[in-house]
Short mmCIF file of C-alpha atoms in Angstrom, two decimals:
data_model
loop_
_atom_site.label_atom_id
_atom_site.label_comp_id
_atom_site.label_asym_id
_atom_site.label_seq_id
_atom_site.Cartn_x
_atom_site.Cartn_y
_atom_site.Cartn_z
CA MET A 1 0.00 0.00 0.00
CA THR A 2 1.35 3.45 -0.92
CA THR A 3 0.80 6.72 0.80
CA ASP A 4 0.29 9.74 -1.40
CA SER A 5 2.34 12.83 -0.66
CA PRO A 6 0.27 15.68 0.64
CA ARG A 7 -0.97 17.94 -2.12
CA PRO A 8 0.69 21.38 -1.98
CA SER A 9 -1.53 24.26 -1.04
CA ALA A 10 -0.69 26.04 -4.31
CA PRO A 11 0.55 24.73 -7.68
CA ALA A 12 4.28 25.03 -8.34
CA THR A 13 5.30 27.53 -11.01
CA PHE A 14 8.28 29.67 -11.93
CA ASP A 15 6.06 32.70 -12.54
CA PRO A 16 5.31 35.26 -9.81
CA THR A 17 2.11 34.27 -8.02
CA SER A 18 0.77 37.66 -6.98
CA ASP A 19 0.59 41.23 -8.21
CA ASP A 20 3.20 42.23 -5.65
CA GLU A 21 5.63 39.54 -6.84
CA TRP A 22 5.09 40.59 -10.45
CA ALA A 23 5.77 44.22 -9.50
CA ALA A 24 8.97 43.26 -7.66
CA LEU A 25 10.26 41.20 -10.58
CA ARG A 26 9.35 43.98 -13.02
CA ALA A 27 11.36 46.47 -10.95
CA LEU A 28 14.29 44.05 -10.75
CA GLY A 29 14.15 43.57 -14.52
CA HIS A 30 14.30 47.32 -15.10
CA ARG A 31 17.28 47.49 -12.76
CA MET A 32 19.03 44.69 -14.65
CA LEU A 33 18.47 46.54 -17.91
CA ASP A 34 19.78 49.81 -16.50
CA ASP A 35 22.83 48.06 -15.04
CA MET A 36 23.69 46.44 -18.38
CA PHE A 37 23.30 49.72 -20.25
CA ASP A 38 25.48 51.46 -17.63
CA ALA A 39 28.11 48.73 -17.94
CA GLN A 40 28.20 48.97 -21.74
CA GLN A 41 28.23 52.75 -21.74
CA GLY A 42 31.16 52.84 -19.30
CA LEU A 43 33.27 50.05 -20.76
CA ALA A 44 36.17 52.25 -21.85
CA THR A 45 36.88 53.21 -18.22
CA THR A 46 37.07 49.61 -16.99
CA PRO A 47 39.74 46.91 -17.35
CA VAL A 48 39.43 44.74 -20.42
CA TRP A 49 39.94 41.63 -18.28
CA GLN A 50 40.52 41.04 -14.60
CA ALA A 51 40.89 37.79 -12.68
CA LEU A 52 38.17 36.69 -10.31
CA PRO A 53 39.55 37.24 -6.77
CA SER A 54 40.14 34.08 -4.77
CA GLU A 55 37.69 35.14 -2.08
CA LYS A 56 34.91 35.32 -4.69
CA GLN A 57 35.65 31.90 -6.17
CA ALA A 58 34.00 30.23 -3.18
CA LEU A 59 30.55 30.96 -4.64
CA PHE A 60 31.29 28.64 -7.56
CA GLN A 61 32.40 25.81 -5.31
CA GLN A 62 29.16 25.58 -3.32
CA ALA A 63 26.85 22.61 -3.58
CA GLY A 64 23.63 23.04 -5.50
CA PRO A 65 21.01 24.98 -3.49
CA GLU A 66 18.16 22.99 -1.97
CA GLU A 67 16.19 26.16 -1.33
CA GLY A 68 16.47 29.31 -3.40
CA VAL A 69 17.65 32.73 -2.28
CA GLY A 70 15.18 34.66 -4.40
CA PRO A 71 15.60 36.65 -7.64
CA ALA A 72 17.03 39.81 -6.02
CA THR A 73 19.80 37.97 -4.16
CA ALA A 74 20.61 35.80 -7.17
CA TYR A 75 20.98 38.94 -9.26
CA GLU A 76 23.28 40.53 -6.69
CA GLN A 77 25.50 37.45 -6.93
CA PHE A 78 25.66 37.93 -10.69
CA ARG A 79 26.42 41.64 -10.36
CA SER A 80 29.21 41.18 -7.82
CA HIS A 81 30.75 37.85 -8.85
CA ILE A 82 30.17 37.50 -12.61
CA LEU A 83 29.54 40.79 -14.40
CA PRO A 84 33.01 42.34 -13.78
CA TYR A 85 34.92 39.12 -14.51
CA GLY A 86 34.06 38.06 -18.03
CA LEU A 87 36.56 37.55 -20.83
CA GLY A 88 36.21 41.19 -21.84
CA ASN A 89 35.28 40.73 -25.50
CA TRP A 90 32.66 43.47 -25.21
CA HIS A 91 35.40 46.01 -24.38
CA PRO A 92 36.66 48.53 -27.00
CA ARG A 93 40.28 47.43 -26.43
CA PHE A 94 39.69 43.69 -26.69
CA PHE A 95 41.76 42.41 -29.62
CA GLY A 96 42.46 38.90 -28.39
CA TRP A 97 40.40 36.59 -30.53
CA VAL A 98 37.85 36.94 -33.30
CA GLN A 99 34.92 37.42 -30.94
CA GLY A 100 32.28 40.08 -31.49
CA ASN A 101 31.32 42.63 -28.88
CA GLY A 102 27.57 42.25 -28.98
CA THR A 103 25.27 45.25 -29.34
CA PRO A 104 22.72 46.82 -26.98
CA LEU A 105 19.91 46.12 -29.45
CA GLY A 106 21.11 42.55 -29.93
CA MET A 107 21.01 42.09 -26.16
CA LEU A 108 17.41 43.31 -26.08
CA ALA A 109 16.48 41.09 -29.01
CA ASP A 110 17.88 38.06 -27.17
CA MET A 111 15.67 38.99 -24.23
CA LEU A 112 12.65 39.15 -26.54
CA ALA A 113 13.57 35.81 -28.13
CA SER A 114 13.98 34.17 -24.72
CA GLY A 115 10.76 35.69 -23.45
CA MET A 116 8.82 34.44 -26.45
CA ASN A 117 10.77 31.15 -26.37
CA PRO A 118 9.73 29.71 -29.73
CA HIS A 119 10.91 26.29 -30.92
CA LEU A 120 12.76 26.69 -34.20
CA GLY A 121 12.66 23.12 -35.44
CA GLY A 122 10.20 24.52 -37.92
CA PHE A 123 6.47 25.03 -37.43
CA ASN A 124 4.20 27.52 -39.16
CA GLN A 125 5.11 30.61 -37.14
CA ALA A 126 6.53 34.09 -37.58
CA PRO A 127 9.92 33.27 -35.97
CA ALA A 128 10.59 30.64 -38.65
CA MET A 129 9.73 33.22 -41.30
CA VAL A 130 12.24 35.62 -39.72
CA GLU A 131 15.04 33.04 -39.97
CA ARG A 132 14.26 32.19 -43.57
CA GLN A 133 14.12 35.87 -44.45
CA VAL A 134 17.50 36.67 -42.89
CA ILE A 135 19.05 33.67 -44.64
CA GLY A 136 17.63 34.99 -47.90
CA TRP A 137 19.13 38.42 -47.27
CA PHE A 138 22.64 37.05 -46.77
CA ALA A 139 22.29 34.68 -49.72
CA ASP A 140 21.51 37.70 -51.90
CA TRP A 141 24.33 39.81 -50.43
CA PHE A 142 26.83 37.00 -50.96
CA GLY A 143 25.77 36.44 -54.57
CA MET A 144 24.00 33.13 -53.86
CA PRO A 145 20.31 34.00 -54.41
CA GLY A 146 17.95 31.14 -53.65
CA ALA A 147 20.44 29.35 -51.39
CA SER A 148 19.17 27.30 -48.50
CA GLY A 149 20.52 27.95 -45.03
CA LEU A 150 20.42 27.43 -41.32
CA PHE A 151 21.36 29.29 -38.15
CA VAL A 152 23.60 27.23 -35.86
CA THR A 153 25.75 27.76 -32.78
CA GLY A 154 29.16 28.58 -34.25
CA GLY A 155 31.60 28.22 -37.10
CA THR A 156 32.48 24.63 -36.29
CA MET A 157 28.86 23.54 -36.64
CA ALA A 158 28.26 25.70 -39.71
CA ASN A 159 31.30 24.28 -41.50
CA THR A 160 30.56 20.72 -40.43
CA HIS A 161 27.00 20.97 -41.78
CA ALA A 162 28.47 22.07 -45.12
CA ILE A 163 30.92 19.16 -45.26
CA ALA A 164 28.04 16.80 -44.46
CA CYS A 165 26.22 18.15 -47.52
CA ALA A 166 29.36 17.71 -49.64
CA ARG A 167 29.77 14.13 -48.46
CA VAL A 168 26.20 13.22 -49.37
CA ALA A 169 26.36 15.07 -52.71
CA LEU A 170 29.45 13.14 -53.83
CA GLY A 171 27.94 9.85 -52.72
CA SER A 172 24.83 10.56 -54.78
CA ARG A 173 26.91 11.24 -57.89
CA GLN A 174 28.67 7.91 -57.40
CA GLY A 175 25.50 5.98 -56.67
CA ARG A 176 26.44 5.63 -52.98
CA ASN A 177 23.91 6.13 -50.21
CA VAL A 178 26.23 7.67 -47.63
CA ARG A 179 23.44 8.37 -45.17
CA MET A 180 22.33 4.74 -45.12
CA ASP A 181 25.62 2.91 -45.60
CA GLY A 182 28.09 5.32 -44.02
CA VAL A 183 31.27 6.59 -45.60
CA GLN A 184 32.97 3.21 -45.48
CA GLY A 185 29.98 1.43 -47.07
CA TRP A 186 27.92 -1.45 -45.77
CA PRO A 187 29.90 -4.71 -45.88
CA SER A 188 30.26 -5.68 -49.52
CA ALA A 189 32.63 -7.41 -51.88
CA SER A 190 34.01 -4.07 -53.04
CA PRO A 191 33.91 -1.41 -50.30
CA PRO A 192 34.17 2.19 -51.55
CA SER A 193 37.47 4.01 -51.49
CA PRO A 194 38.14 6.40 -48.58
CA MET A 195 36.75 9.93 -49.04
CA VAL A 196 39.14 12.87 -48.55
CA PHE A 197 38.81 16.64 -48.51
CA TYR A 198 41.32 19.49 -48.65
CA GLY A 199 42.21 22.81 -47.07
CA SER A 200 45.36 24.78 -46.48
CA LYS A 201 47.49 24.16 -43.41
CA GLU A 202 46.13 27.51 -42.16
CA THR A 203 42.58 26.09 -42.06
CA HIS A 204 40.92 26.38 -38.67
CA GLY A 205 40.89 23.26 -36.46
CA TRP A 206 37.19 22.67 -37.07
CA ALA A 207 38.16 20.63 -40.16
CA TYR A 208 39.72 17.89 -38.02
CA LYS A 209 36.67 17.83 -35.75
CA ALA A 210 34.39 17.56 -38.77
CA ALA A 211 36.43 14.69 -40.18
CA GLU A 212 36.03 12.82 -36.89
CA TRP A 213 32.35 13.58 -36.35
CA LEU A 214 31.39 12.61 -39.90
CA GLY A 215 33.13 9.26 -39.62
CA LEU A 216 35.85 10.13 -42.12
CA GLY A 217 38.75 10.11 -39.67
CA THR A 218 41.26 12.93 -39.32
CA ARG A 219 43.45 11.41 -42.03
CA ALA A 220 40.68 12.33 -44.47
CA PHE A 221 41.49 16.02 -44.06
CA ARG A 222 44.40 16.69 -46.39
CA THR A 223 46.42 19.81 -45.56
CA VAL A 224 47.82 21.76 -48.49
CA PRO A 225 50.98 23.93 -48.37
CA VAL A 226 50.61 27.71 -48.39
CA LEU A 227 52.38 30.45 -50.29
CA ALA A 228 54.43 33.23 -48.73
CA ASP A 229 51.27 35.22 -48.06
CA PHE A 230 49.73 32.27 -46.15
CA THR A 231 47.15 31.50 -48.86
CA ILE A 232 46.60 28.02 -50.24
CA ASP A 233 48.95 26.82 -52.98
CA VAL A 234 46.44 25.95 -55.71
CA VAL A 235 49.09 24.26 -57.87
CA ALA A 236 50.12 22.00 -54.99
CA LEU A 237 46.47 21.25 -54.31
CA SER A 238 45.92 20.16 -57.91
CA ARG A 239 48.87 17.77 -57.66
CA MET A 240 47.59 16.34 -54.36
CA ILE A 241 44.17 15.63 -55.83
CA ALA A 242 45.72 13.78 -58.79
CA ASP A 243 48.07 11.82 -56.53
CA ASP A 244 45.28 10.86 -54.14
CA ARG A 245 43.07 9.61 -56.93
CA ALA A 246 45.96 7.55 -58.28
CA ALA A 247 46.40 6.10 -54.79
CA GLY A 248 42.77 4.94 -54.70
CA LEU A 249 41.29 7.75 -52.60
CA THR A 250 38.11 9.67 -53.43
CA PRO A 251 38.42 13.47 -53.20
CA PHE A 252 35.06 15.13 -52.59
CA CYS A 253 35.55 18.68 -51.28
CA VAL A 254 37.94 21.64 -51.16
CA ILE A 255 37.82 24.29 -48.43
CA GLY A 256 38.77 27.85 -49.23
CA THR A 257 39.22 30.17 -46.27
CA ALA A 258 38.06 33.78 -46.30
CA GLY A 259 40.10 35.20 -43.45
CA THR A 260 42.39 32.64 -41.84
CA VAL A 261 42.49 32.54 -38.08
CA ASN A 262 46.22 33.22 -37.79
CA THR A 263 46.84 36.05 -40.24
CA GLY A 264 43.55 36.98 -41.90
CA ALA A 265 44.69 35.66 -45.29
CA THR A 266 42.05 34.87 -47.88
CA ASP A 267 42.66 32.04 -50.31
CA ASP A 268 42.41 32.48 -54.07
CA LEU A 269 38.69 31.75 -54.14
CA VAL A 270 38.42 32.23 -57.91
CA GLY A 271 41.26 29.79 -58.51
CA LEU A 272 39.72 27.26 -56.14
CA ALA A 273 36.32 27.63 -57.78
CA ASP A 274 37.88 26.96 -61.19
CA LEU A 275 39.75 23.93 -59.86
CA CYS A 276 36.67 22.47 -58.17
CA ALA A 277 34.59 22.95 -61.31
CA HIS A 278 37.24 21.13 -63.36
CA GLU A 279 37.66 18.31 -60.85
CA GLN A 280 33.93 18.08 -60.05
CA LEU A 281 34.50 18.68 -56.34
CA TRP A 282 32.34 20.50 -53.81
CA PHE A 283 33.70 23.99 -53.14
CA HIS A 284 33.17 25.19 -49.57
CA VAL A 285 34.20 28.57 -48.17
CA ASP A 286 34.95 28.90 -44.48
CA GLY A 287 34.12 32.56 -44.09
CA ALA A 288 33.77 32.50 -40.31
CA PHE A 289 34.59 36.19 -40.17
CA GLY A 290 35.96 37.02 -43.61
CA ALA A 291 32.79 36.29 -45.58
CA LEU A 292 31.30 39.50 -44.21
CA ALA A 293 33.98 41.44 -46.10
CA ALA A 294 31.57 41.09 -49.03
CA LEU A 295 29.36 43.71 -47.37
CA SER A 296 31.86 46.58 -47.74
CA PRO A 297 33.04 48.13 -51.02
CA LEU A 298 36.48 48.53 -49.39
CA THR A 299 36.96 44.78 -48.90
CA ARG A 300 34.54 43.10 -51.31
CA GLU A 301 37.20 42.29 -53.88
CA ILE A 302 39.15 40.29 -51.29
CA VAL A 303 36.42 37.61 -51.24
CA ARG A 304 35.76 37.61 -54.99
CA GLY A 305 34.80 34.10 -56.06
CA MET A 306 32.90 33.30 -52.87
CA ASP A 307 29.66 33.53 -54.85
CA ARG A 308 30.76 30.44 -56.79
CA ALA A 309 30.96 28.28 -53.67
CA ASP A 310 28.59 25.36 -53.13
CA SER A 311 28.42 26.33 -49.45
CA VAL A 312 29.56 29.15 -47.19
CA ALA A 313 29.85 29.24 -43.40
CA PHE A 314 30.00 32.52 -41.48
CA ASP A 315 29.60 33.77 -37.92
CA LEU A 316 27.53 36.84 -37.23
CA HIS A 317 28.81 36.78 -33.64
CA LYS A 318 32.23 37.66 -35.05
CA TRP A 319 32.41 40.54 -37.52
CA GLY A 320 28.64 40.88 -37.43
CA SER A 321 28.91 42.03 -33.78
CA MET A 322 25.95 39.91 -32.67
CA PRO A 323 25.74 38.34 -29.20
CA PHE A 324 26.65 34.65 -29.06
CA GLU A 325 25.53 32.24 -30.49
CA CYS A 326 24.86 33.28 -34.04
CA ALA A 327 26.46 31.41 -36.95
CA CYS A 328 25.03 30.48 -40.34
CA VAL A 329 25.60 28.04 -43.18
CA LEU A 330 24.41 28.65 -46.73
CA VAL A 331 24.05 25.83 -49.28
CA LYS A 332 23.65 26.91 -52.87
CA ASP A 333 21.52 23.94 -53.93
CA PRO A 334 18.48 23.69 -51.62
CA VAL A 335 17.74 20.15 -52.82
CA VAL A 336 21.19 18.92 -51.78
CA HIS A 337 20.82 20.61 -48.41
CA HIS A 338 17.46 18.94 -47.79
CA THR A 339 18.70 15.56 -49.05
CA ALA A 340 21.63 15.64 -46.62
CA PHE A 341 19.44 16.04 -43.53
CA ARG A 342 15.90 14.95 -44.47
CA ASN A 343 14.27 13.15 -41.58
CA SER A 344 10.72 12.20 -40.68
CA ALA A 345 8.77 10.95 -37.71
CA SER A 346 5.06 10.55 -37.20
CA TYR A 347 5.01 13.10 -34.39
CA LEU A 348 6.67 15.65 -36.69
CA SER A 349 4.49 15.06 -39.73
CA ALA A 350 3.42 18.10 -41.71
CA GLY A 351 -0.22 19.07 -41.48
CA ASP A 352 -2.35 20.71 -44.11
CA ARG A 353 -3.35 23.45 -41.70
CA GLY A 354 -2.38 24.87 -38.34
CA PRO A 355 1.08 25.15 -36.73
CA THR A 356 2.49 22.07 -38.50
CA ALA A 357 1.61 23.28 -42.00
CA GLY A 358 4.83 23.20 -44.00
CA GLY A 359 6.50 20.67 -41.70
CA MET A 360 9.72 20.87 -39.69
CA TYR A 361 11.73 22.89 -42.20
CA PHE A 362 14.87 23.50 -40.13
CA ASN A 363 14.90 20.07 -38.51
CA GLU A 364 15.24 18.62 -42.02
CA ARG A 365 18.20 20.84 -42.88
CA GLY A 366 20.47 20.34 -39.89
CA LEU A 367 21.39 18.14 -36.97
CA ASP A 368 19.31 19.86 -34.31
CA LEU A 369 15.59 19.51 -33.82
CA THR A 370 15.42 21.90 -30.86
CA ARG A 371 16.78 25.30 -31.87
CA SER A 372 16.58 28.77 -30.33
CA PHE A 373 15.46 31.94 -32.07
CA LYS A 374 18.95 33.13 -33.07
CA ALA A 375 17.81 35.07 -36.11
CA LEU A 376 15.77 37.68 -34.24
CA LYS A 377 18.77 39.73 -33.10
CA VAL A 378 20.15 39.80 -36.64
CA TRP A 379 16.78 40.72 -38.09
CA MET A 380 16.24 43.53 -35.58
CA GLN A 381 19.76 44.97 -35.94
CA LEU A 382 19.50 44.98 -39.72
CA GLN A 383 15.99 46.39 -39.67
CA ALA A 384 17.18 49.15 -37.34
CA ASP A 385 20.49 50.05 -39.01
CA GLY A 386 20.59 48.40 -42.43
CA VAL A 387 23.41 46.38 -43.92
CA GLU A 388 25.19 49.58 -44.99
CA ARG A 389 26.14 50.33 -41.38
CA LEU A 390 27.51 46.82 -40.92
CA GLY A 391 29.62 47.36 -44.03
CA ARG A 392 30.89 50.64 -42.59
CA VAL A 393 31.94 48.92 -39.35
CA ILE A 394 33.87 46.32 -41.38
CA ALA A 395 35.61 49.03 -43.40
CA GLN A 396 36.34 50.99 -40.22
CA ASN A 397 38.07 47.98 -38.64
CA VAL A 398 40.20 47.41 -41.73
CA LEU A 399 41.25 51.06 -41.84
CA GLN A 400 42.09 50.94 -38.12
CA VAL A 401 44.26 47.89 -38.74
CA ARG A 402 46.03 49.70 -41.56
CA HIS A 403 46.73 52.53 -39.12
CA LEU A 404 48.06 49.97 -36.64
CA VAL A 405 50.28 48.38 -39.29
CA ALA A 406 51.72 51.77 -40.20
CA ARG A 407 52.57 52.42 -36.54
CA ILE A 408 54.21 48.99 -36.20
CA ASP A 409 56.21 49.29 -39.42
CA ALA A 410 57.46 52.74 -38.45
CA HIS A 411 58.55 51.80 -34.93
CA PRO A 412 62.17 50.59 -34.51
CA GLU A 413 61.24 48.32 -31.59
CA LEU A 414 58.37 46.52 -33.31
CA GLU A 415 58.49 43.89 -36.02
CA ARG A 416 55.54 42.68 -38.07
CA LEU A 417 55.77 38.94 -38.74
CA ALA A 418 53.13 38.45 -41.44
CA PRO A 419 51.12 40.37 -44.01
CA ALA A 420 47.96 41.99 -42.65
CA PRO A 421 45.56 41.97 -45.61
CA LEU A 422 42.34 42.24 -43.63
CA ASN A 423 41.91 42.67 -39.87
CA ILE A 424 44.55 40.54 -38.12
CA VAL A 425 48.09 41.75 -37.31
CA CYS A 426 50.90 39.56 -35.98
CA PHE A 427 53.95 41.34 -34.60
CA ARG A 428 56.44 41.29 -31.74
CA TYR A 429 58.50 43.58 -29.56
CA VAL A 430 62.18 43.61 -30.60
CA PRO A 431 64.36 45.68 -28.26
CA THR A 432 67.10 47.76 -29.82
CA SER A 433 69.13 48.02 -26.62
CA VAL A 434 70.11 44.34 -26.37
CA ASP A 435 70.76 41.42 -28.69
CA LEU A 436 68.51 38.43 -28.05
CA THR A 437 68.41 34.89 -29.38
CA ALA A 438 65.28 33.56 -31.03
CA ALA A 439 64.33 31.75 -27.83
CA GLU A 440 64.86 34.91 -25.77
CA HIS A 441 62.66 36.89 -28.14
CA ASP A 442 59.92 34.31 -27.61
CA THR A 443 60.30 34.42 -23.82
CA LEU A 444 60.26 38.22 -23.82
CA ASN A 445 57.10 38.47 -25.90
CA ALA A 446 55.32 35.73 -23.96
CA GLU A 447 55.99 37.67 -20.75
CA LEU A 448 54.91 40.87 -22.45
CA LEU A 449 51.61 39.28 -23.52
CA ALA A 450 50.90 38.02 -20.01
CA ARG A 451 51.50 41.49 -18.55
CA LEU A 452 49.30 43.12 -21.18
CA GLN A 453 46.43 40.74 -20.50
CA GLU A 454 46.73 40.96 -16.73
CA GLY A 455 47.15 44.73 -16.83
CA GLY A 456 43.68 45.19 -18.31
CA VAL A 457 44.52 48.16 -20.57
CA VAL A 458 44.59 46.22 -23.85
CA LEU A 459 44.11 42.54 -24.60
CA PRO A 460 45.75 40.91 -27.63
CA SER A 461 46.36 37.16 -27.98
CA SER A 462 49.23 35.18 -29.49
CA THR A 463 50.14 32.75 -32.21
CA ARG A 464 53.30 31.47 -33.88
CA ILE A 465 54.44 32.70 -37.26
CA GLY A 466 57.32 30.84 -38.85
CA GLY A 467 58.05 29.34 -35.45
CA ALA A 468 58.31 32.73 -33.73
CA PHE A 469 56.03 33.77 -30.87
CA ALA A 470 53.82 36.64 -32.05
CA LEU A 471 51.46 39.08 -30.45
CA ARG A 472 48.20 38.80 -32.39
CA VAL A 473 45.63 41.54 -32.81
CA ALA A 474 42.32 40.20 -34.15
CA HIS A 475 40.08 43.19 -34.77
CA VAL A 476 36.31 42.84 -35.22
CA ASN A 477 35.48 45.49 -32.64
CA HIS A 478 32.76 48.03 -33.44
CA ARG A 479 33.56 49.97 -30.24
CA SER A 480 37.23 50.69 -31.01
CA VAL A 481 38.58 54.07 -32.16
CA ASP A 482 41.98 55.01 -33.58
CA ALA A 483 43.13 56.15 -30.13
CA ASP A 484 42.71 52.55 -28.91
CA MET A 485 45.17 51.42 -31.57
CA ASP A 486 47.64 54.07 -30.51
CA LEU A 487 47.24 53.07 -26.86
CA LEU A 488 47.91 49.46 -27.83
CA ILE A 489 51.22 50.41 -29.46
CA ASP A 490 52.25 52.67 -26.59
CA THR A 491 51.43 50.01 -23.99
CA VAL A 492 53.31 47.28 -25.86
CA VAL A 493 56.45 49.41 -26.18
CA GLU A 494 56.28 50.70 -22.60
CA THR A 495 55.79 47.18 -21.21
CA GLY A 496 58.54 45.73 -23.42
CA ARG A 497 61.03 48.34 -22.26
CA LEU A 498 60.11 47.70 -18.64
CA ILE A 499 60.73 43.97 -19.03
CA ILE A 500 64.13 44.63 -20.60
CA ALA A 501 65.03 47.07 -17.80
CA GLN A 502 64.14 44.41 -15.20
CA ARG A 503 66.35 41.69 -16.72
#
């Protein structure tokens, strides 16, 4: 015999349960909004990054709460323990990685999207129409009218979705059902040859992840040498494709990068498009940040040929300045896109009328069924400001980088280590007062970077160029002004000299 638990006096809910509770939460919400606006408006007077003090780390080591502390106290914990101690990518002097700053309107749009909380697997609803409209806008702007597309979390997922389409498209041309039989083929007397795809050795690490996730294995990603300007060697690529075919492999895709992560180099997209057309290979462009160069007359020529790609991946939370997460993949042939991810279940069947009319459009074009309303912030920002302003921000960043390059090249204690064709600069501090070995230069600049980041005035990151440790400025910051670039140079030189004086 079981004993039922006593029925609670009131139903459980996460909503306020009285007018007074609603009023208190409303007031707290207004305070949160004011605090975030104040924080954004005053960013330039705060450190870019600061470490969370040890005495505040205790909060994040507590066991999960059995009873709550209430919304007001929870918010105070956020304000005192979290808000001041983020990575700093919303700051005007954050140059560390290719991470956008977010925008005030984008923040509000995310609040609206979360408040409405629609499910973007598909359904006959306005939010789905917003996503399809924004995808159509970017397809037109990138010279791919009619392309299919999908909003996803980040560049890794956007690129991986594209490679999945390429894998299925090649299989279809060869009479292989990759989705049913896998890339290695169902056991048969003559299993298919291994599938391989190509990108320069400057390609972002997502390509190895994609090779693993799609069952190809990391050996399937073939890295191609680069030229002196860090762009892919198309001649070497052509030879590799021929050699791989002769060795019994099956090439299926070539990746061209618009804006490499290390130096901002953009591959010869026209040359790659020609090669892929001749070799009958899928041409994919990883335009995580560089694809958006197409939106500015100043930089549009750099990504010429991107319109000939079979697929393009780009992140609007990078040079598009949107809050995370906000990436997109475009696939030129909508039929191929649908074929690669088509899925059906009785509980997701399309209806003739009502909310299921039209079916689960996005579920059948990507891995996720459950998806958030990422497109709203993009839609609202573009509706408010237009794409012309986004293009002006992109041009502004490039001109600021050119100003930075001129300062570096003119300074006797600074050395640029790579071309800076777009918005990334790699350089190092080279003292004139002492002679250093290569290893000592690396040690000096590593210490310099640590002091810059901990000092909170400016925040670059690092990479290695030709084996040398480099300070790396990755600039997609809509809040930066020329004076921030000058302060970066002054701080680097001042800190470098101090380190040398302390040796």
